[in-house]
mmCIF file of C-alpha atoms in Angstrom:
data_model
loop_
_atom_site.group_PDB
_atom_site.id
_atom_site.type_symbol
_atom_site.label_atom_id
_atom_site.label_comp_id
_atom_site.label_asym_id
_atom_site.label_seq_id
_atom_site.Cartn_x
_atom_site.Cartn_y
_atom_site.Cartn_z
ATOM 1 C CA UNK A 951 66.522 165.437 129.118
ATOM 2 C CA UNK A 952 68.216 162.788 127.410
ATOM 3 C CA UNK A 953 67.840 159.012 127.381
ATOM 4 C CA UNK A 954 69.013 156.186 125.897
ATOM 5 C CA UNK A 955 66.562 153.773 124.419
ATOM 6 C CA UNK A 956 68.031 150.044 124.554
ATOM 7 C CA UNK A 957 66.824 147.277 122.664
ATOM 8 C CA UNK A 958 66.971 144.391 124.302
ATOM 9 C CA UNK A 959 68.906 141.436 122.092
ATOM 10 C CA UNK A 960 67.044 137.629 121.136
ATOM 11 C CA UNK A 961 67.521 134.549 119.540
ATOM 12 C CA UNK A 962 67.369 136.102 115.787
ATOM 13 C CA UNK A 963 69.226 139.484 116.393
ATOM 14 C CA UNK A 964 72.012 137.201 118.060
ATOM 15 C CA UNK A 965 71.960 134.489 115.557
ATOM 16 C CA UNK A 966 72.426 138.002 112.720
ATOM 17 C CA UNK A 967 69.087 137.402 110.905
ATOM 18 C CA UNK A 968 67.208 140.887 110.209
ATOM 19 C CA UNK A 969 63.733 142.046 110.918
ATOM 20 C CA UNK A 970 61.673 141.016 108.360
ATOM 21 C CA UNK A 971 61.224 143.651 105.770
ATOM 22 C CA UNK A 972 57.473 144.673 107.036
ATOM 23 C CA UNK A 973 58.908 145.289 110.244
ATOM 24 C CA UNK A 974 61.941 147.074 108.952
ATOM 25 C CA UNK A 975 59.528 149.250 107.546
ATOM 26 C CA UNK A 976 57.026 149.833 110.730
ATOM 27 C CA UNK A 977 60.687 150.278 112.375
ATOM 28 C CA UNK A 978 61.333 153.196 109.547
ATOM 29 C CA UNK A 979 58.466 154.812 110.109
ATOM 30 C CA UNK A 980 58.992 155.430 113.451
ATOM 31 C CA UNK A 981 62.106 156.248 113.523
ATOM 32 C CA UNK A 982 60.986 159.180 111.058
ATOM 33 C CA UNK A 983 58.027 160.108 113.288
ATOM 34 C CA UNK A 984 60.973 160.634 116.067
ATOM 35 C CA UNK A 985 63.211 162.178 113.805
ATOM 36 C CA UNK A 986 60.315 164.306 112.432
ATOM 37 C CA UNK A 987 59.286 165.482 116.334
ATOM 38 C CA UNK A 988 62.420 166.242 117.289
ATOM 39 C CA UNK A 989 63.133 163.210 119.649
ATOM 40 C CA UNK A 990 65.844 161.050 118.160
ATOM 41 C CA UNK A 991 69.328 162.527 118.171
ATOM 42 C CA UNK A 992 70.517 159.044 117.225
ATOM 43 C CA UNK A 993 70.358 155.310 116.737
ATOM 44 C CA UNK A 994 71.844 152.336 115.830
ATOM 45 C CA UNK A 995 71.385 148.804 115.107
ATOM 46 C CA UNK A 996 74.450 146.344 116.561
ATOM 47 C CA UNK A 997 75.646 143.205 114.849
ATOM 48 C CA UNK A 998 75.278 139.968 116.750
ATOM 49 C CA UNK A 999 77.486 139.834 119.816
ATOM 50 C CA UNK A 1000 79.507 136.901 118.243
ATOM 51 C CA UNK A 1001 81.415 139.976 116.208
ATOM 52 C CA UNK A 1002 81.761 142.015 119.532
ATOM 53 C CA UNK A 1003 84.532 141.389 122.345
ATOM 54 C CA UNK A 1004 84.125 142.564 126.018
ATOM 55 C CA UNK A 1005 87.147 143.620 128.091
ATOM 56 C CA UNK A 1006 87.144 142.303 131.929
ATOM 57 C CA UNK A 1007 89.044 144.802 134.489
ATOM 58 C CA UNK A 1008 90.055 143.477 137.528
ATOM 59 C CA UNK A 1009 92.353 144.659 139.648
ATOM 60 C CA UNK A 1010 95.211 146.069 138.047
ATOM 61 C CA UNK A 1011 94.846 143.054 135.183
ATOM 62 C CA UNK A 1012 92.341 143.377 131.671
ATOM 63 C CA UNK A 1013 91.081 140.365 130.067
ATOM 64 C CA UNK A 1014 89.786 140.209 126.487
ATOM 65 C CA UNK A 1015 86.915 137.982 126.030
ATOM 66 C CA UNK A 1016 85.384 137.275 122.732
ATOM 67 C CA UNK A 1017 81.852 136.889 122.070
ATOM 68 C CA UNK A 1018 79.137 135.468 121.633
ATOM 69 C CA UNK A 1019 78.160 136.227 125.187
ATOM 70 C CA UNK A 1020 75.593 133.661 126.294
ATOM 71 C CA UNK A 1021 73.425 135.810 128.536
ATOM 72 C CA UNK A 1022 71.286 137.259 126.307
ATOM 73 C CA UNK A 1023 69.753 139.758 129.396
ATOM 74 C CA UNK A 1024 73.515 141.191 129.020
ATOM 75 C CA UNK A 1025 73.398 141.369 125.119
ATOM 76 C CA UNK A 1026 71.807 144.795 123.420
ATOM 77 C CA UNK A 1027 70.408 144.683 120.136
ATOM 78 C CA UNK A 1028 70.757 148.227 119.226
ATOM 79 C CA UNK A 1029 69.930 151.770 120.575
ATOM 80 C CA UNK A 1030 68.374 155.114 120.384
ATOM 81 C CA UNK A 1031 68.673 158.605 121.738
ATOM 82 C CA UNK A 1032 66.238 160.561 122.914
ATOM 83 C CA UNK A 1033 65.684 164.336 123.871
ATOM 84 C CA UNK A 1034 62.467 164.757 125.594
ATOM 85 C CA UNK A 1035 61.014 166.765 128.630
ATOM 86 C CA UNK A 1036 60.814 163.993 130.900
ATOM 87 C CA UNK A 1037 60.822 159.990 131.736
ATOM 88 C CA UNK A 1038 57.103 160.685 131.495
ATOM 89 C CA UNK A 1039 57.747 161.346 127.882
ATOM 90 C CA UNK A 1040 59.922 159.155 126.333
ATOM 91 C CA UNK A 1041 57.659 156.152 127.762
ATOM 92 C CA UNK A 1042 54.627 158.035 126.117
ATOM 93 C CA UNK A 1043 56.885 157.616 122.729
ATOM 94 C CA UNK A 1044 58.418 153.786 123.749
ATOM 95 C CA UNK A 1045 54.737 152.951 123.944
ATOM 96 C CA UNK A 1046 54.055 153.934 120.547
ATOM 97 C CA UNK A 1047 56.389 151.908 119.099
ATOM 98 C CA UNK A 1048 55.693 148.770 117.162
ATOM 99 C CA UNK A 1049 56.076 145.715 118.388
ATOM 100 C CA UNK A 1050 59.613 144.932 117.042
ATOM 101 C CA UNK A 1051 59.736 140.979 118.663
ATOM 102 C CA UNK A 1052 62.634 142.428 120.877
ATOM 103 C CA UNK A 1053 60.476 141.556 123.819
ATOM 104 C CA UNK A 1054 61.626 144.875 125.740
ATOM 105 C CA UNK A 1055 63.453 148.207 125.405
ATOM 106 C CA UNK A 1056 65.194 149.495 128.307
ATOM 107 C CA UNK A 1057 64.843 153.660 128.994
ATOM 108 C CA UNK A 1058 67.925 155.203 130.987
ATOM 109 C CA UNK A 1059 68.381 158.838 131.431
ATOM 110 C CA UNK A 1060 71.679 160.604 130.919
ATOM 111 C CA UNK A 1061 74.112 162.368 133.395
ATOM 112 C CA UNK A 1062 73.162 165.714 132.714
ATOM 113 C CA UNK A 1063 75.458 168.793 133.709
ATOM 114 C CA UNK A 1064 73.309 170.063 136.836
ATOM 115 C CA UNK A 1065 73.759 165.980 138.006
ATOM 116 C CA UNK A 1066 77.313 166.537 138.392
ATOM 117 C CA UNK A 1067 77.502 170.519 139.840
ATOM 118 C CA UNK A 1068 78.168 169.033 143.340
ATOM 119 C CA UNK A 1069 81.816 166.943 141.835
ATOM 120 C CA UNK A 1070 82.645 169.525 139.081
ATOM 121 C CA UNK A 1071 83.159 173.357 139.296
ATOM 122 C CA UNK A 1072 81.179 174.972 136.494
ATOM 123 C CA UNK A 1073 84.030 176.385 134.716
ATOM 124 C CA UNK A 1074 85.241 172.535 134.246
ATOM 125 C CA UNK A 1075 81.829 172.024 133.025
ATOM 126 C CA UNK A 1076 81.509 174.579 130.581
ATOM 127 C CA UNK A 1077 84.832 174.121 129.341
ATOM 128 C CA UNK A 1078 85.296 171.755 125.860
ATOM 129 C CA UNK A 1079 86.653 168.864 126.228
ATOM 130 C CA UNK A 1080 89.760 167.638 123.873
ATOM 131 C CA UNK A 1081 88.274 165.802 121.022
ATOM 132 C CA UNK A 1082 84.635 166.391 121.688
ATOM 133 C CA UNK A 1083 82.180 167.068 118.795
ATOM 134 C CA UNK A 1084 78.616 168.046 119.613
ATOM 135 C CA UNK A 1085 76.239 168.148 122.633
ATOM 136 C CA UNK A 1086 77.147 163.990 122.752
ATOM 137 C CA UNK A 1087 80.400 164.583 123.328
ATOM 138 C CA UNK A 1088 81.288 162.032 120.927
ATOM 139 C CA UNK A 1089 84.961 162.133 119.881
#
């Protein structure tokens, strides 16, 4: 299964000051223990949402708005993704983690193929889709 690790945003990652570089290391490391086990297909770290924009849709009409968004519970810091057997899992890994002053990472499985059998024929799920690259499906 996969599942998308999300790092929760704060006062420093919004404000675009770094980890210090012991915890950029401790961050490393781990990272490279994932990598290393097979876990991590990917990850990222995002610039402060003051750089970002969010696009509203509402009815028929889409607003731009520009950030920095002010609710930090609606602000993510960066991400992972994971490949492991189970939620059981990839908490057993999130718990190994250092302590990155993010307060909280939030662990969300992905659709997976079988989730959508009941809306999709399996031909339409087999098939490639235009522009996809990889399992992701990341154009």
């Amino acid at each position: 299964m996969r599942f998308m690790v999300i790092v929760k945003a704060n006062k420093d990652s919004e404000a675009g000051v770094l980890p210090d570089p012991k915890m950029l290391t401790e961050m490393g490391q781990f990272n490279e223990e994932l990598v290393k086990a097979g876990v991590m297909l990917a990850g990222e770290g995002l610039q402060a949402s003051s750089k970002g924009a969010r696009v509203r849709f509402e009815g028929g009409k889409k607003t731009v708005i520009d950030g920095p968004f002010t609710e930090a519970r609606e602000v993510i810091a960066g991400f992972s993704i994971w490949e492991v057997k189970d939620m059981d899992e990839a908490l057993a890994w999130a718990r190994k983690a250092p302590n990155f002053g993010m307060g909280a990472v939030e662990i969300r499985p992905f659709f997976e193929a079988a989730d959508l059998a009941g809306f999709v024929s399996p031909e339409e799920l087999a098939a490639p889709r235009s522009g996809e690259r990889g399992r992701l499906g990341v154009a």
